PDB file of C-alpha atoms and ligand atoms in Angstrom:
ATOM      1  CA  UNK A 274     110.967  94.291 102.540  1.00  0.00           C
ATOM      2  CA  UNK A 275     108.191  96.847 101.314  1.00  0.00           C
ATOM      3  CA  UNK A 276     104.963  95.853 101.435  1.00  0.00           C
ATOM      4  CA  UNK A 277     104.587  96.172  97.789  1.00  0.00           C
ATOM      5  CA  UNK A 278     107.750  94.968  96.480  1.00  0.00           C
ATOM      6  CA  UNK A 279     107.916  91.496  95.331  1.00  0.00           C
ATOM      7  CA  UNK A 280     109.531  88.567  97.198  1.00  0.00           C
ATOM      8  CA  UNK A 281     113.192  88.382  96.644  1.00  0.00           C
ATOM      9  CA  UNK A 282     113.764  84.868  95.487  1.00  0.00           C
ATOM     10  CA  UNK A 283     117.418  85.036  93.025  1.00  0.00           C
ATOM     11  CA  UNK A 284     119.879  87.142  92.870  1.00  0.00           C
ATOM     12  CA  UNK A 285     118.544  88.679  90.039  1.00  0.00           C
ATOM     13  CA  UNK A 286     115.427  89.922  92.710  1.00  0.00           C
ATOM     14  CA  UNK A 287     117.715  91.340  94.799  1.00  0.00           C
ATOM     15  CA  UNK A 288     119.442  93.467  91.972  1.00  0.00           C
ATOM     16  CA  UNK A 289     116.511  94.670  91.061  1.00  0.00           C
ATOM     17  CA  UNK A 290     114.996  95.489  94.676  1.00  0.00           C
ATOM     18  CA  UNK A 291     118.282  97.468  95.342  1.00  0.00           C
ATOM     19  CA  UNK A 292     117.785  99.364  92.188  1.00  0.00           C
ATOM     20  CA  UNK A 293     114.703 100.610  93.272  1.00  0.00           C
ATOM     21  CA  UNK A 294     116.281 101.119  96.676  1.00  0.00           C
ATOM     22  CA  UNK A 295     119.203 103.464  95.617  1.00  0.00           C
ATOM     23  CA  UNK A 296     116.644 104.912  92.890  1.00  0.00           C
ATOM     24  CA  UNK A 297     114.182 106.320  96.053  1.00  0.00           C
ATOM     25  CA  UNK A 298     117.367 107.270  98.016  1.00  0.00           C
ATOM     26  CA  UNK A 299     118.900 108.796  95.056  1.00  0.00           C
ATOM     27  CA  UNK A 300     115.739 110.757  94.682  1.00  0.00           C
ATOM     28  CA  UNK A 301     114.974 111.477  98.452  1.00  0.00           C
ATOM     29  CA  UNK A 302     118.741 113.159  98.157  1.00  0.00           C
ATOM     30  CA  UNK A 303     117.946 115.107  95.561  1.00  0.00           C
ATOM     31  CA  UNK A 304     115.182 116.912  97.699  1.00  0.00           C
ATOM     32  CA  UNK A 305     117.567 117.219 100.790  1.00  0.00           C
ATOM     33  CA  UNK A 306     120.551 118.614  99.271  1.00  0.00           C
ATOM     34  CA  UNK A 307     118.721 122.198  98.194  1.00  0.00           C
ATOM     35  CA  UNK A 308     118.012 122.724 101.861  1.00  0.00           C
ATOM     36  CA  UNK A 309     121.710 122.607 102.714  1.00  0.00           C
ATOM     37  CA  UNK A 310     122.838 124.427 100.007  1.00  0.00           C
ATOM     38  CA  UNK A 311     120.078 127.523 101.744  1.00  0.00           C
ATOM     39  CA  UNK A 312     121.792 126.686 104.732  1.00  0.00           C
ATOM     40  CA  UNK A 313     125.747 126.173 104.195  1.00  0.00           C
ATOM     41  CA  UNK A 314     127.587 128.966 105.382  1.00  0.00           C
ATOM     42  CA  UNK A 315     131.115 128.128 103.741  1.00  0.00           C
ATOM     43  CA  UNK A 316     131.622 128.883 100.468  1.00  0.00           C
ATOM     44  CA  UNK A 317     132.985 125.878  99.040  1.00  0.00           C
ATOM     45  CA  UNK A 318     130.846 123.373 101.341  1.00  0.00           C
ATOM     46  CA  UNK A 319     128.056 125.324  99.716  1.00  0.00           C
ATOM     47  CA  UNK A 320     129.493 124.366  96.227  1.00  0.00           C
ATOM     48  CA  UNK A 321     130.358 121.093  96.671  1.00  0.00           C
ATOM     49  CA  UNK A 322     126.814 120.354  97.706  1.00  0.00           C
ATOM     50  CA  UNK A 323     125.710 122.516  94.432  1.00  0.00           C
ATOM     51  CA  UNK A 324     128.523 120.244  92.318  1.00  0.00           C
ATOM     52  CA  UNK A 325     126.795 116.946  93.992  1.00  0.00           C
ATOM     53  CA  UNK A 326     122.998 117.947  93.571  1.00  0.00           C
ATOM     54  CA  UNK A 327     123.580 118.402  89.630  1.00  0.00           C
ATOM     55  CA  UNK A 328     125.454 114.860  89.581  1.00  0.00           C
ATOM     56  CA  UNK A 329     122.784 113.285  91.758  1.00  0.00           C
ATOM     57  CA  UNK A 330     120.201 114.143  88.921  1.00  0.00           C
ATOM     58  CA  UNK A 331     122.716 112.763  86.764  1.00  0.00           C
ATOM     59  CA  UNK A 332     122.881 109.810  88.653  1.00  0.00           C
ATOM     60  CA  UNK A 333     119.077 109.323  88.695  1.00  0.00           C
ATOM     61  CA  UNK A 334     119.275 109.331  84.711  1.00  0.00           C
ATOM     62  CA  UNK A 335     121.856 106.817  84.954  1.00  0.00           C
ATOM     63  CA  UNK A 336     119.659 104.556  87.231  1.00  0.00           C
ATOM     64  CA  UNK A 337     116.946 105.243  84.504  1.00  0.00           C
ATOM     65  CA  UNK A 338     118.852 103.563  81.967  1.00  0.00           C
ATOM     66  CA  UNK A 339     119.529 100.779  83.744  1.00  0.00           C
ATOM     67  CA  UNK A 340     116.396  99.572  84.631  1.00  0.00           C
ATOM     68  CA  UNK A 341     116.142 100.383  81.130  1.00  0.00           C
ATOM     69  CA  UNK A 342     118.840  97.841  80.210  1.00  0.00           C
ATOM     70  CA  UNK A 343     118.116  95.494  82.344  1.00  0.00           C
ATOM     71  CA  UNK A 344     114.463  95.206  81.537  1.00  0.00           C
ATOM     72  CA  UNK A 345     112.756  96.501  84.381  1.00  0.00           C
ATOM     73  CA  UNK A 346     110.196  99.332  85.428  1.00  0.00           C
ATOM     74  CA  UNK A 347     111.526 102.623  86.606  1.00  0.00           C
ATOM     75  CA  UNK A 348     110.580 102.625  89.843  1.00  0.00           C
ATOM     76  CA  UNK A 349     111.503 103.123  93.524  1.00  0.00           C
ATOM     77  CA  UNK A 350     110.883 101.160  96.942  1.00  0.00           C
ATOM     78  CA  UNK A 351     111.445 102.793 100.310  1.00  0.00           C
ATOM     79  CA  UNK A 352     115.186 102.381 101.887  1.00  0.00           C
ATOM     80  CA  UNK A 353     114.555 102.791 105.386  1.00  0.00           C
ATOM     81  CA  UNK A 354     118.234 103.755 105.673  1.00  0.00           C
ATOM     82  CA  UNK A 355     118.507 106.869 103.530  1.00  0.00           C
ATOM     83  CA  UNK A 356     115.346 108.119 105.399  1.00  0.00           C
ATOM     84  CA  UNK A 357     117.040 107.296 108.570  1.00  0.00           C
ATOM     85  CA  UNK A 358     120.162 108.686 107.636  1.00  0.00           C
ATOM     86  CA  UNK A 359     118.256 111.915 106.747  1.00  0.00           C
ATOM     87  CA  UNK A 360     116.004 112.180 109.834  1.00  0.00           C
ATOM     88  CA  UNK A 361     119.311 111.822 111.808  1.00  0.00           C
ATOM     89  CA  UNK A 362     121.044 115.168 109.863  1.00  0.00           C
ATOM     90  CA  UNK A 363     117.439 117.296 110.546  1.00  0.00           C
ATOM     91  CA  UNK A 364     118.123 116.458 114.007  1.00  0.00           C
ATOM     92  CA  UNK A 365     121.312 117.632 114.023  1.00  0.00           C
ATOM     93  CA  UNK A 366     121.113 120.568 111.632  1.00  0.00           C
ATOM     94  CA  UNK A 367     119.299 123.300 113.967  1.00  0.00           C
ATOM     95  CA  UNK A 368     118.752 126.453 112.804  1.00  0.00           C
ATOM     96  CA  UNK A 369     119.635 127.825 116.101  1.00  0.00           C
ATOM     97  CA  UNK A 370     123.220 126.909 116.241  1.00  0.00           C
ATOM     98  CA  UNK A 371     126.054 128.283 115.901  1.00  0.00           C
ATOM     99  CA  UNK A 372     127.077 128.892 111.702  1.00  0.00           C
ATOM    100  CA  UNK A 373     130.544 126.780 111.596  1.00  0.00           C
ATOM    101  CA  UNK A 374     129.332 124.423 114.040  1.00  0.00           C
ATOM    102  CA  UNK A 375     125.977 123.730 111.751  1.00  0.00           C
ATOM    103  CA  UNK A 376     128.472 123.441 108.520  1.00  0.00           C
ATOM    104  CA  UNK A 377     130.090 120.955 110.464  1.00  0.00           C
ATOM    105  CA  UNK A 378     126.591 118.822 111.204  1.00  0.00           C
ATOM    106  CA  UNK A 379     125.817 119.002 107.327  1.00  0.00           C
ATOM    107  CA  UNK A 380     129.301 117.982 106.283  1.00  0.00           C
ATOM    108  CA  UNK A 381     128.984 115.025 108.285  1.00  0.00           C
ATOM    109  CA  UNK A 382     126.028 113.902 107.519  1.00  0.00           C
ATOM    110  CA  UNK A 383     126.617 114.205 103.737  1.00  0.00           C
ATOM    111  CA  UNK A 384     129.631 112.087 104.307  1.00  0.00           C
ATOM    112  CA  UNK A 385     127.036 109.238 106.375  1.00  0.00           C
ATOM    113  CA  UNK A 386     125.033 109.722 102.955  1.00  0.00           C
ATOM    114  CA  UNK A 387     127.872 108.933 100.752  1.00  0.00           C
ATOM    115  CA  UNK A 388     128.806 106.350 102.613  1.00  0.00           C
ATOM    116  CA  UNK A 389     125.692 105.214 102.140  1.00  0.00           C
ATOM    117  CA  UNK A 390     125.406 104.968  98.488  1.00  0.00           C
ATOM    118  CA  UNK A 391     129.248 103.704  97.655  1.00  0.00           C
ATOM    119  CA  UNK A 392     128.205 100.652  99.678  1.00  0.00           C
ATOM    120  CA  UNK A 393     125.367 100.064  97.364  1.00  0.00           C
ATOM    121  CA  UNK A 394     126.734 101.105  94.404  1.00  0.00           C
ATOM    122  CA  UNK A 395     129.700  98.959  94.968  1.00  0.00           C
ATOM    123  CA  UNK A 396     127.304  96.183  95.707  1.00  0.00           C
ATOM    124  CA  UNK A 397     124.959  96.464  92.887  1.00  0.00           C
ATOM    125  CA  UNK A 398     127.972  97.059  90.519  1.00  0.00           C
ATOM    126  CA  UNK A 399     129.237  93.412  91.883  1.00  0.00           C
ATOM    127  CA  UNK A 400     125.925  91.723  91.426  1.00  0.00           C
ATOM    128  CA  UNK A 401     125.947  93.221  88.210  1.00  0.00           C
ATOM    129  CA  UNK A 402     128.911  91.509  87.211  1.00  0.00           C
ATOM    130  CA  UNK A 403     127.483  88.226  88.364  1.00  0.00           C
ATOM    131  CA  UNK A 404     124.631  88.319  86.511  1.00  0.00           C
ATOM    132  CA  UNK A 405     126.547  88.562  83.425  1.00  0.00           C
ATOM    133  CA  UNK A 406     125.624  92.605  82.804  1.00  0.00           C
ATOM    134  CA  UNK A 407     128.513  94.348  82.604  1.00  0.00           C
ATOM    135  CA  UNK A 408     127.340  96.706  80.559  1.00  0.00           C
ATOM    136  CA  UNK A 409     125.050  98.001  83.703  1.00  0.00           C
ATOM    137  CA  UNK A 410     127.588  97.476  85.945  1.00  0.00           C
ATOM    138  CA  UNK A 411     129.860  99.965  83.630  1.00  0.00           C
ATOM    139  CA  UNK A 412     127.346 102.336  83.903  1.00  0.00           C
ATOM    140  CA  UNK A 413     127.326 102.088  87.616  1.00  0.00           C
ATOM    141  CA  UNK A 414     130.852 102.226  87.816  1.00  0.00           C
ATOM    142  CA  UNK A 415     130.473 106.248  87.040  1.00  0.00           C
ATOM    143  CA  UNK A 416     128.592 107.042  89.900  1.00  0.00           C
ATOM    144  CA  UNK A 417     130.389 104.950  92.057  1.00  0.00           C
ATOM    145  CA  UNK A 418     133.336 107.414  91.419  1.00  0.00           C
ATOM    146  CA  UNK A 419     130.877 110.120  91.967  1.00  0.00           C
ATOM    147  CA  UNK A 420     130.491 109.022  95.055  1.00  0.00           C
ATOM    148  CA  UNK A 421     134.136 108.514  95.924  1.00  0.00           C
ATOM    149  CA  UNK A 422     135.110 111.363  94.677  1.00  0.00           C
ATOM    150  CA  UNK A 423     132.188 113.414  96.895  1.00  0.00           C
ATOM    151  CA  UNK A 424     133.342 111.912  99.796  1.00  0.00           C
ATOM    152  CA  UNK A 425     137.176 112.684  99.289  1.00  0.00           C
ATOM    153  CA  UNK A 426     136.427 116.594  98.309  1.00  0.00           C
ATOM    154  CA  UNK A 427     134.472 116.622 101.754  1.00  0.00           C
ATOM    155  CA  UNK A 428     136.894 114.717 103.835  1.00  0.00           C
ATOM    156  CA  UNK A 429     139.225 117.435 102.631  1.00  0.00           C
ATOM    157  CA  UNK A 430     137.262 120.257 103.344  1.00  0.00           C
ATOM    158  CA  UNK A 431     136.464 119.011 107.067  1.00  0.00           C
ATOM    159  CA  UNK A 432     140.056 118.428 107.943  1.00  0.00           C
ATOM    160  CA  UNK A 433     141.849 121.929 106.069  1.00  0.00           C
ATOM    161  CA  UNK A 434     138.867 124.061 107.457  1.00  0.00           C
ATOM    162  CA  UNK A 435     135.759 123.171 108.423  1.00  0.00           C
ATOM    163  CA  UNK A 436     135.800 121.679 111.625  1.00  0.00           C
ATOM    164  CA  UNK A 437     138.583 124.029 112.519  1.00  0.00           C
ATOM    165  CA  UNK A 438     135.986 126.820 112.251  1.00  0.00           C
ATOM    166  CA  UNK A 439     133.512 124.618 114.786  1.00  0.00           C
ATOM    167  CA  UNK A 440     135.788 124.134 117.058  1.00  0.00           C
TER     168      UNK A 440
HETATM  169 FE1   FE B 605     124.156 109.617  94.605  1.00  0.00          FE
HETATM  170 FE1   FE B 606     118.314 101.037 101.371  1.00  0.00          FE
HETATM  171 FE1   FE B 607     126.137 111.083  96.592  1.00  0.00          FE
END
């Protein structure tokens, strides 16, 4: 837990601290994906991380309206995973490398990303439900499919080309 957040007593606590969790990863995303668009060398990876940076704002608007709906402050706490997750692609993203091999790196760490977030999302869509908002969990539900549907166009694009260009 942050040192600012608030304790997490109910289950309603811990909706709301993973709200603010997938709001600062959502956000921390949104300033990592413009450096691998610079950097993609395949056309379509470079799109699909284009696509996925517009929906990501989208998805931060979303996230908006639910803390709307639900009451709460727009805000964000840190999620020590997302930065990890993101640390761990830098390290593996060199600008020295070879081109394919580097398209590779990115791919796969945008999948770890996505990963990532459909856990949450999938989570907070099921707490949701719990707590008797369905109407946020609804809302969820569309970038859950995001999500999914991210991670199924780059799954594709790894096993038809990509990594056949690393290798
Ligand atoms: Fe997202
Ligand atoms: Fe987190
Ligand atoms: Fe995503």
């Amino acid at each position: 837990m942050g040192l600012f957040s608030k304790p997490i007593k109910t289950l309603d606590d811990l909706f709301v601290h993973m709200l603010q969790d997938i709001y600062y990863a959502e956000n921390k995303i949104t300033k990592a994906l413009p450096t691998m668009i610079s950097k993609a060398t395949d056309p379509q990876l470079r799109q699909s991380f284009e696509v996925h940076l517009q929906e990501t704002r989208n998805q931060i608007v979303r996230l908006e309206k639910v803390f709307q709906m639900h009451g709460q402050e727009v805000k964000g706490v840190t999620c020590p995973a997302i930065d990890g997750i993101i640390a761990e692609a830098e390290e593996v993203i060199s600008d020295s490398g070879d081109k394919e091999v580097m398209d590779a790196a990115m791919l796969a760490s945008a999948q770890a990303v996505e990963h990532y977030e459909i856990t949450r999302y999938g989570t907070l869509i099921a707490f949701a439900r719990q707590l008797g908002r369905n109407d946020c969990a609804s809302v969820l539900e569309e970038t859950l499919a995001e999500e999914k549907a991210t991670d199924k166009k780059l799954t594709m694009l790894a096993e038809s080309k990509v990594n056949r260009m690393a290798a």
